[in-house]
Amino acid sequence: MNSNAQPIKLFLVVAFSCTNLLVSLTPVLAKPTLDSSRSDAYGGLRLRPQTKTTLAQVTTFNQPPIPPGPAPGGRVRGGAKRGPAGCKITKLDLTALVPFTQEANSVVNVWGQTTVEHPSWFFYVPYTKDLPYIVEFVLQEDPDSKDSKEIYRKAIALPDKPGVIRVSLPTNTPALAVDKQYRWFFTINCDKEKNSPPTYVEGVIKRVNLSAETVKELETAEPRKRYAIYAQKGIWYEALTTLAELRQKNPQDAALQAEWLNLLRSIRLDDVAAESILPVTP
């Protein structure tokens, strides 16, 4: 009996050793994450593949349905015909950082909510100040009317380098009214003579009120929590603005970088998520 037990014991030792060897050789698969050590001073992102992520669960943006009535329409990407006097060809187009939907009939609706009287908009601009382009931001009342009243117009200076810029409605302009929609335009004329069509983006913004309970929660919440509340309530403009300000104050924060990537990915703007948020210019 002892003569039979010895070969069996030897077999089990060899089998166990082989199993451990196979386990040790099994590759570990990791999801890509963000490399905070390679972000620039203005918050540009770089992707670092094949590294483990230890970031907290990112927040989900709950996009509200388009309100009843005429569809807002709009344009989230610039794209004019480029002739001899047209816009310089760039890797990425002019892009509005705003939610949009594309219907079955290919109609694009660009629409988002705000809770403040004087909100901010963010745009990815691929052109720089060395180009003689004319840039304007315009805000109108009554977006569905042919006689829309213009309430704000501002010439925009092109940045030093391509990136995401912020345009804010000044406090000395009329406040946005609650439950009223407004149409905005961001236009770049690349031809001073205006013989070529401009490249532009446009959409509709609506101011809404939050519940008293949510307002109270926001009053005591720190900025990261406020961002999460706005995102969960479908308030795009304050969610984006809060997160952009956090990223500019903490450019090396990998968790904030992941939130930014996730937020823009949720509205299908992954391609501009890695672009720098540029300092605000007067």
Tab-separated table of C-alpha atoms in Angstrom:
chain	number	residue	atom	x	y	z
A	1	MET	CA	0.000	0.000	0.000
A	2	ASN	CA	2.886	2.354	0.755
A	3	SER	CA	4.346	1.729	-2.706
A	4	ASN	CA	1.125	2.970	-4.364
A	5	ALA	CA	0.695	6.044	-2.140
A	6	GLN	CA	4.111	7.499	-2.994
A	7	PRO	CA	3.452	7.964	-6.782
A	8	ILE	CA	0.007	9.444	-6.050
A	9	LYS	CA	1.500	11.986	-3.614
A	10	LEU	CA	4.187	12.923	-6.165
A	11	PHE	CA	1.508	13.423	-8.881
A	12	LEU	CA	-0.518	15.768	-6.658
A	13	VAL	CA	2.525	17.908	-5.824
A	14	VAL	CA	3.414	18.275	-9.522
A	15	ALA	CA	-0.193	19.130	-10.495
A	16	PHE	CA	-0.478	21.749	-7.763
A	17	SER	CA	2.818	23.362	-8.835
A	18	CYS	CA	1.672	23.569	-12.486
A	19	THR	CA	-1.596	25.194	-11.475
A	20	ASN	CA	0.221	27.884	-9.501
A	21	LEU	CA	2.519	28.506	-12.463
A	22	LEU	CA	-0.422	28.986	-14.831
A	23	VAL	CA	-2.103	31.412	-12.449
A	24	SER	CA	1.049	33.476	-12.092
A	25	LEU	CA	1.346	33.731	-15.891
A	26	THR	CA	-2.263	34.866	-16.440
A	27	PRO	CA	-2.222	38.521	-17.661
A	28	VAL	CA	-4.061	41.122	-15.627
A	29	LEU	CA	-6.447	43.184	-17.751
A	30	ALA	CA	-6.940	46.788	-16.641
A	31	LYS	CA	-9.151	49.520	-17.976
A	32	PRO	CA	-7.522	52.689	-19.340
A	33	THR	CA	-7.496	55.591	-16.928
A	34	LEU	CA	-6.351	59.170	-16.931
A	35	ASP	CA	-2.761	60.252	-16.405
A	36	SER	CA	-2.922	63.217	-14.056
A	37	SER	CA	0.869	63.549	-14.164
A	38	ARG	CA	0.610	64.463	-17.828
A	39	SER	CA	-2.167	67.032	-17.647
A	40	ASP	CA	-1.110	70.545	-18.573
A	41	ALA	CA	-1.418	73.691	-16.492
A	42	TYR	CA	-4.871	74.449	-17.881
A	43	GLY	CA	-6.375	71.035	-17.295
A	44	GLY	CA	-5.800	69.238	-20.612
A	45	LEU	CA	-6.114	65.454	-20.309
A	46	ARG	CA	-3.910	62.637	-21.512
A	47	LEU	CA	-5.037	59.014	-21.634
A	48	ARG	CA	-2.768	56.386	-20.092
A	49	PRO	CA	-3.638	52.814	-21.206
A	50	GLN	CA	-3.137	49.520	-19.405
A	51	THR	CA	-3.109	50.852	-15.838
A	52	LYS	CA	-5.395	50.033	-12.983
A	53	THR	CA	-7.963	52.660	-12.056
A	54	THR	CA	-8.608	53.534	-8.442
A	55	LEU	CA	-10.962	56.424	-9.155
A	56	ALA	CA	-14.297	56.753	-7.423
A	57	GLN	CA	-17.500	55.984	-9.283
A	58	VAL	CA	-18.237	58.842	-11.669
A	59	THR	CA	-21.487	60.800	-11.615
A	60	THR	CA	-24.224	60.180	-14.176
A	61	PHE	CA	-25.747	63.138	-16.015
A	62	ASN	CA	-29.510	62.711	-16.358
A	63	GLN	CA	-30.448	64.439	-19.582
A	64	PRO	CA	-34.044	65.708	-19.415
A	65	PRO	CA	-36.445	65.298	-22.340
A	66	ILE	CA	-36.914	68.139	-24.800
A	67	PRO	CA	-39.832	70.324	-23.664
A	68	PRO	CA	-43.102	70.145	-25.617
A	69	GLY	CA	-43.632	72.483	-28.534
A	70	PRO	CA	-41.468	73.252	-31.577
A	71	ALA	CA	-38.196	71.336	-31.620
A	72	PRO	CA	-35.220	73.526	-30.653
A	73	GLY	CA	-33.044	72.410	-33.571
A	74	GLY	CA	-29.516	73.755	-33.465
A	75	ARG	CA	-25.965	72.819	-34.338
A	76	VAL	CA	-23.405	71.349	-31.939
A	77	ARG	CA	-20.500	71.277	-34.431
A	78	GLY	CA	-19.286	74.019	-36.743
A	79	GLY	CA	-18.844	73.155	-40.390
A	80	ALA	CA	-18.925	75.764	-43.136
A	81	LYS	CA	-17.808	75.210	-46.709
A	82	ARG	CA	-14.118	75.925	-46.814
A	83	GLY	CA	-13.059	77.888	-49.880
A	84	PRO	CA	-9.965	80.020	-50.574
A	85	ALA	CA	-11.266	82.628	-48.117
A	86	GLY	CA	-12.932	80.140	-45.782
A	87	CYS	CA	-11.915	78.711	-42.435
A	88	LYS	CA	-8.608	76.970	-41.910
A	89	ILE	CA	-8.984	73.176	-41.795
A	90	THR	CA	-8.421	71.851	-38.271
A	91	LYS	CA	-8.309	68.410	-36.645
A	92	LEU	CA	-11.407	69.181	-34.549
A	93	ASP	CA	-14.289	71.463	-35.499
A	94	LEU	CA	-15.713	74.306	-33.471
A	95	THR	CA	-17.858	72.506	-30.846
A	96	ALA	CA	-20.459	73.641	-28.320
A	97	LEU	CA	-20.197	71.735	-25.042
A	98	VAL	CA	-23.948	71.193	-24.796
A	99	PRO	CA	-26.223	68.105	-24.851
A	100	PHE	CA	-27.817	67.232	-28.173
A	101	THR	CA	-30.070	64.571	-29.614
A	102	GLN	CA	-30.338	63.306	-33.163
A	103	GLU	CA	-33.803	62.264	-34.216
A	104	ALA	CA	-34.746	59.544	-36.726
A	105	ASN	CA	-35.200	62.205	-39.420
A	106	SER	CA	-31.604	63.402	-38.826
A	107	VAL	CA	-32.779	66.606	-37.119
A	108	VAL	CA	-30.355	67.628	-34.379
A	109	ASN	CA	-31.707	69.305	-31.231
A	110	VAL	CA	-29.242	71.220	-29.061
A	111	TRP	CA	-30.814	72.053	-25.715
A	112	GLY	CA	-29.947	72.384	-22.031
A	113	GLN	CA	-31.210	73.735	-18.718
A	114	THR	CA	-29.867	76.355	-16.300
A	115	THR	CA	-31.036	77.600	-12.914
A	116	VAL	CA	-29.223	80.958	-12.836
A	117	GLU	CA	-30.029	84.388	-14.230
A	118	HIS	CA	-26.658	84.813	-15.946
A	119	PRO	CA	-25.220	81.435	-17.025
A	120	SER	CA	-21.991	80.501	-18.787
A	121	TRP	CA	-21.424	78.626	-22.046
A	122	PHE	CA	-18.348	76.601	-23.020
A	123	PHE	CA	-17.026	76.112	-26.557
A	124	TYR	CA	-14.086	74.240	-28.015
A	125	VAL	CA	-12.392	76.714	-30.382
A	126	PRO	CA	-9.799	75.290	-32.803
A	127	TYR	CA	-8.533	78.700	-34.010
A	128	THR	CA	-5.999	81.071	-32.435
A	129	LYS	CA	-5.553	84.827	-32.166
A	130	ASP	CA	-2.980	84.949	-34.980
A	131	LEU	CA	-5.831	84.379	-37.457
A	132	PRO	CA	-7.884	87.416	-38.601
A	133	TYR	CA	-11.247	85.773	-37.850
A	134	ILE	CA	-14.287	87.639	-36.485
A	135	VAL	CA	-15.957	85.826	-33.568
A	136	GLU	CA	-19.284	86.693	-31.922
A	137	PHE	CA	-21.634	85.321	-29.298
A	138	VAL	CA	-25.330	86.291	-29.569
A	139	LEU	CA	-28.275	85.557	-27.267
A	140	GLN	CA	-31.905	86.042	-28.375
A	141	GLU	CA	-35.325	85.884	-26.744
A	142	ASP	CA	-38.233	83.877	-28.192
A	143	PRO	CA	-36.249	81.305	-30.216
A	144	ASP	CA	-39.350	80.178	-32.157
A	145	SER	CA	-40.293	83.662	-33.309
A	146	LYS	CA	-39.188	85.256	-36.571
A	147	ASP	CA	-38.872	88.546	-34.678
A	148	SER	CA	-36.564	87.295	-31.931
A	149	LYS	CA	-35.284	90.118	-29.746
A	150	GLU	CA	-31.531	90.208	-29.296
A	151	ILE	CA	-30.590	90.706	-25.647
A	152	TYR	CA	-26.823	90.271	-25.814
A	153	ARG	CA	-24.037	90.406	-28.406
A	154	LYS	CA	-20.317	90.201	-27.698
A	155	ALA	CA	-17.180	90.081	-29.822
A	156	ILE	CA	-14.997	87.177	-28.662
A	157	ALA	CA	-11.200	87.235	-28.722
A	158	LEU	CA	-9.611	84.091	-30.104
A	159	PRO	CA	-7.349	82.291	-27.593
A	160	ASP	CA	-3.580	81.869	-27.631
A	161	LYS	CA	-3.981	78.175	-28.401
A	162	PRO	CA	-6.864	75.847	-29.333
A	163	GLY	CA	-8.970	74.822	-26.369
A	164	VAL	CA	-12.199	75.209	-24.418
A	165	ILE	CA	-13.227	78.799	-23.705
A	166	ARG	CA	-15.950	80.175	-21.432
A	167	VAL	CA	-18.486	82.856	-22.392
A	168	SER	CA	-20.577	84.277	-19.530
A	169	LEU	CA	-23.688	86.437	-19.631
A	170	PRO	CA	-22.737	89.655	-17.758
A	171	THR	CA	-24.716	90.652	-14.689
A	172	ASN	CA	-25.571	94.025	-16.278
A	173	THR	CA	-27.594	92.336	-19.035
A	174	PRO	CA	-31.265	91.279	-18.648
A	175	ALA	CA	-31.610	88.173	-16.472
A	176	LEU	CA	-32.944	84.979	-18.017
A	177	ALA	CA	-36.588	84.497	-17.040
A	178	VAL	CA	-37.776	81.253	-15.477
A	179	ASP	CA	-39.513	78.807	-17.847
A	180	LYS	CA	-38.528	80.870	-20.868
A	181	GLN	CA	-36.328	79.619	-23.710
A	182	TYR	CA	-33.530	81.585	-25.371
A	183	ARG	CA	-31.484	80.882	-28.482
A	184	TRP	CA	-27.727	81.403	-28.542
A	185	PHE	CA	-25.239	81.533	-31.433
A	186	PHE	CA	-21.440	81.314	-31.479
A	187	THR	CA	-20.197	82.355	-34.922
A	188	ILE	CA	-16.754	82.553	-36.528
A	189	ASN	CA	-16.454	84.508	-39.770
A	190	CYS	CA	-13.195	83.426	-41.353
A	191	ASP	CA	-13.650	85.751	-44.330
A	192	LYS	CA	-13.620	89.480	-43.496
A	193	GLU	CA	-15.537	90.235	-46.682
A	194	LYS	CA	-18.088	87.583	-45.695
A	195	ASN	CA	-18.058	86.015	-49.158
A	196	SER	CA	-17.732	82.579	-47.562
A	197	PRO	CA	-20.274	81.223	-45.052
A	198	PRO	CA	-19.233	81.313	-41.385
A	199	THR	CA	-18.728	78.324	-39.156
A	200	TYR	CA	-21.105	78.407	-36.206
A	201	VAL	CA	-22.907	76.500	-33.453
A	202	GLU	CA	-26.309	77.281	-31.948
A	203	GLY	CA	-28.806	75.941	-29.473
A	204	VAL	CA	-31.533	76.712	-26.956
A	205	ILE	CA	-31.215	77.285	-23.205
A	206	LYS	CA	-34.060	77.305	-20.683
A	207	ARG	CA	-33.991	78.558	-17.116
A	208	VAL	CA	-35.845	76.392	-14.576
A	209	ASN	CA	-36.399	76.388	-10.820
A	210	LEU	CA	-35.270	73.577	-8.549
A	211	SER	CA	-37.325	72.313	-5.622
A	212	ALA	CA	-36.881	74.031	-2.243
A	213	GLU	CA	-35.377	70.806	-0.899
A	214	THR	CA	-32.729	70.700	-3.652
A	215	VAL	CA	-31.906	74.391	-3.230
A	216	LYS	CA	-31.323	73.838	0.490
A	217	GLU	CA	-29.100	70.847	-0.267
A	218	LEU	CA	-27.035	72.902	-2.714
A	219	GLU	CA	-26.545	75.701	-0.176
A	220	THR	CA	-24.636	73.444	2.213
A	221	ALA	CA	-22.920	71.150	-0.303
A	222	GLU	CA	-19.225	71.437	-1.148
A	223	PRO	CA	-18.439	71.995	-4.878
A	224	ARG	CA	-17.992	68.321	-5.861
A	225	LYS	CA	-21.300	67.438	-4.271
A	226	ARG	CA	-22.976	70.431	-5.972
A	227	TYR	CA	-21.729	69.183	-9.328
A	228	ALA	CA	-23.238	65.757	-8.640
A	229	ILE	CA	-26.583	67.297	-7.629
A	230	TYR	CA	-26.785	69.427	-10.768
A	231	ALA	CA	-25.853	66.457	-12.975
A	232	GLN	CA	-28.446	64.186	-11.365
A	233	LYS	CA	-31.141	66.877	-11.745
A	234	GLY	CA	-30.345	67.388	-15.445
A	235	ILE	CA	-29.070	70.965	-15.000
A	236	TRP	CA	-26.388	70.972	-17.674
A	237	TYR	CA	-25.004	74.495	-17.483
A	238	GLU	CA	-24.319	74.563	-13.747
A	239	ALA	CA	-23.000	70.986	-13.778
A	240	LEU	CA	-20.510	71.876	-16.526
A	241	THR	CA	-19.533	75.228	-15.006
A	242	THR	CA	-19.027	73.771	-11.513
A	243	LEU	CA	-16.878	70.937	-12.836
A	244	ALA	CA	-14.857	73.231	-15.128
A	245	GLU	CA	-14.060	75.550	-12.209
A	246	LEU	CA	-13.044	72.594	-10.041
A	247	ARG	CA	-10.714	71.279	-12.747
A	248	GLN	CA	-9.078	74.675	-13.260
A	249	LYS	CA	-8.400	74.936	-9.509
A	250	ASN	CA	-7.166	71.316	-9.311
A	251	PRO	CA	-5.556	70.509	-12.701
A	252	GLN	CA	-3.749	67.423	-11.370
A	253	ASP	CA	-6.826	65.810	-9.784
A	254	ALA	CA	-7.340	62.498	-11.605
A	255	ALA	CA	-10.851	61.993	-10.196
A	256	LEU	CA	-11.982	65.361	-11.576
A	257	GLN	CA	-10.398	64.522	-14.932
A	258	ALA	CA	-12.355	61.269	-14.987
A	259	GLU	CA	-15.580	63.132	-14.161
A	260	TRP	CA	-14.957	65.587	-17.012
A	261	LEU	CA	-14.285	62.784	-19.489
A	262	ASN	CA	-17.386	60.933	-18.318
A	263	LEU	CA	-19.574	64.059	-18.541
A	264	LEU	CA	-18.568	64.861	-22.131
A	265	ARG	CA	-18.708	61.202	-23.117
A	266	SER	CA	-22.308	61.091	-21.841
A	267	ILE	CA	-23.256	63.668	-24.501
A	268	ARG	CA	-21.058	62.070	-27.195
A	269	LEU	CA	-18.323	64.709	-27.193
A	270	ASP	CA	-15.448	62.363	-26.330
A	271	ASP	CA	-13.171	63.934	-28.930
A	272	VAL	CA	-12.961	67.302	-27.130
A	273	ALA	CA	-12.776	65.839	-23.612
A	274	ALA	CA	-8.964	65.863	-23.636
A	275	GLU	CA	-8.698	69.507	-24.741
A	276	SER	CA	-7.472	72.159	-22.302
A	277	ILE	CA	-9.880	74.465	-20.471
A	278	LEU	CA	-8.350	77.873	-21.151
A	279	PRO	CA	-8.185	80.781	-18.678
A	280	VAL	CA	-11.087	83.226	-18.848
A	281	THR	CA	-10.261	86.331	-20.894
A	282	PRO	CA	-11.953	89.734	-20.482
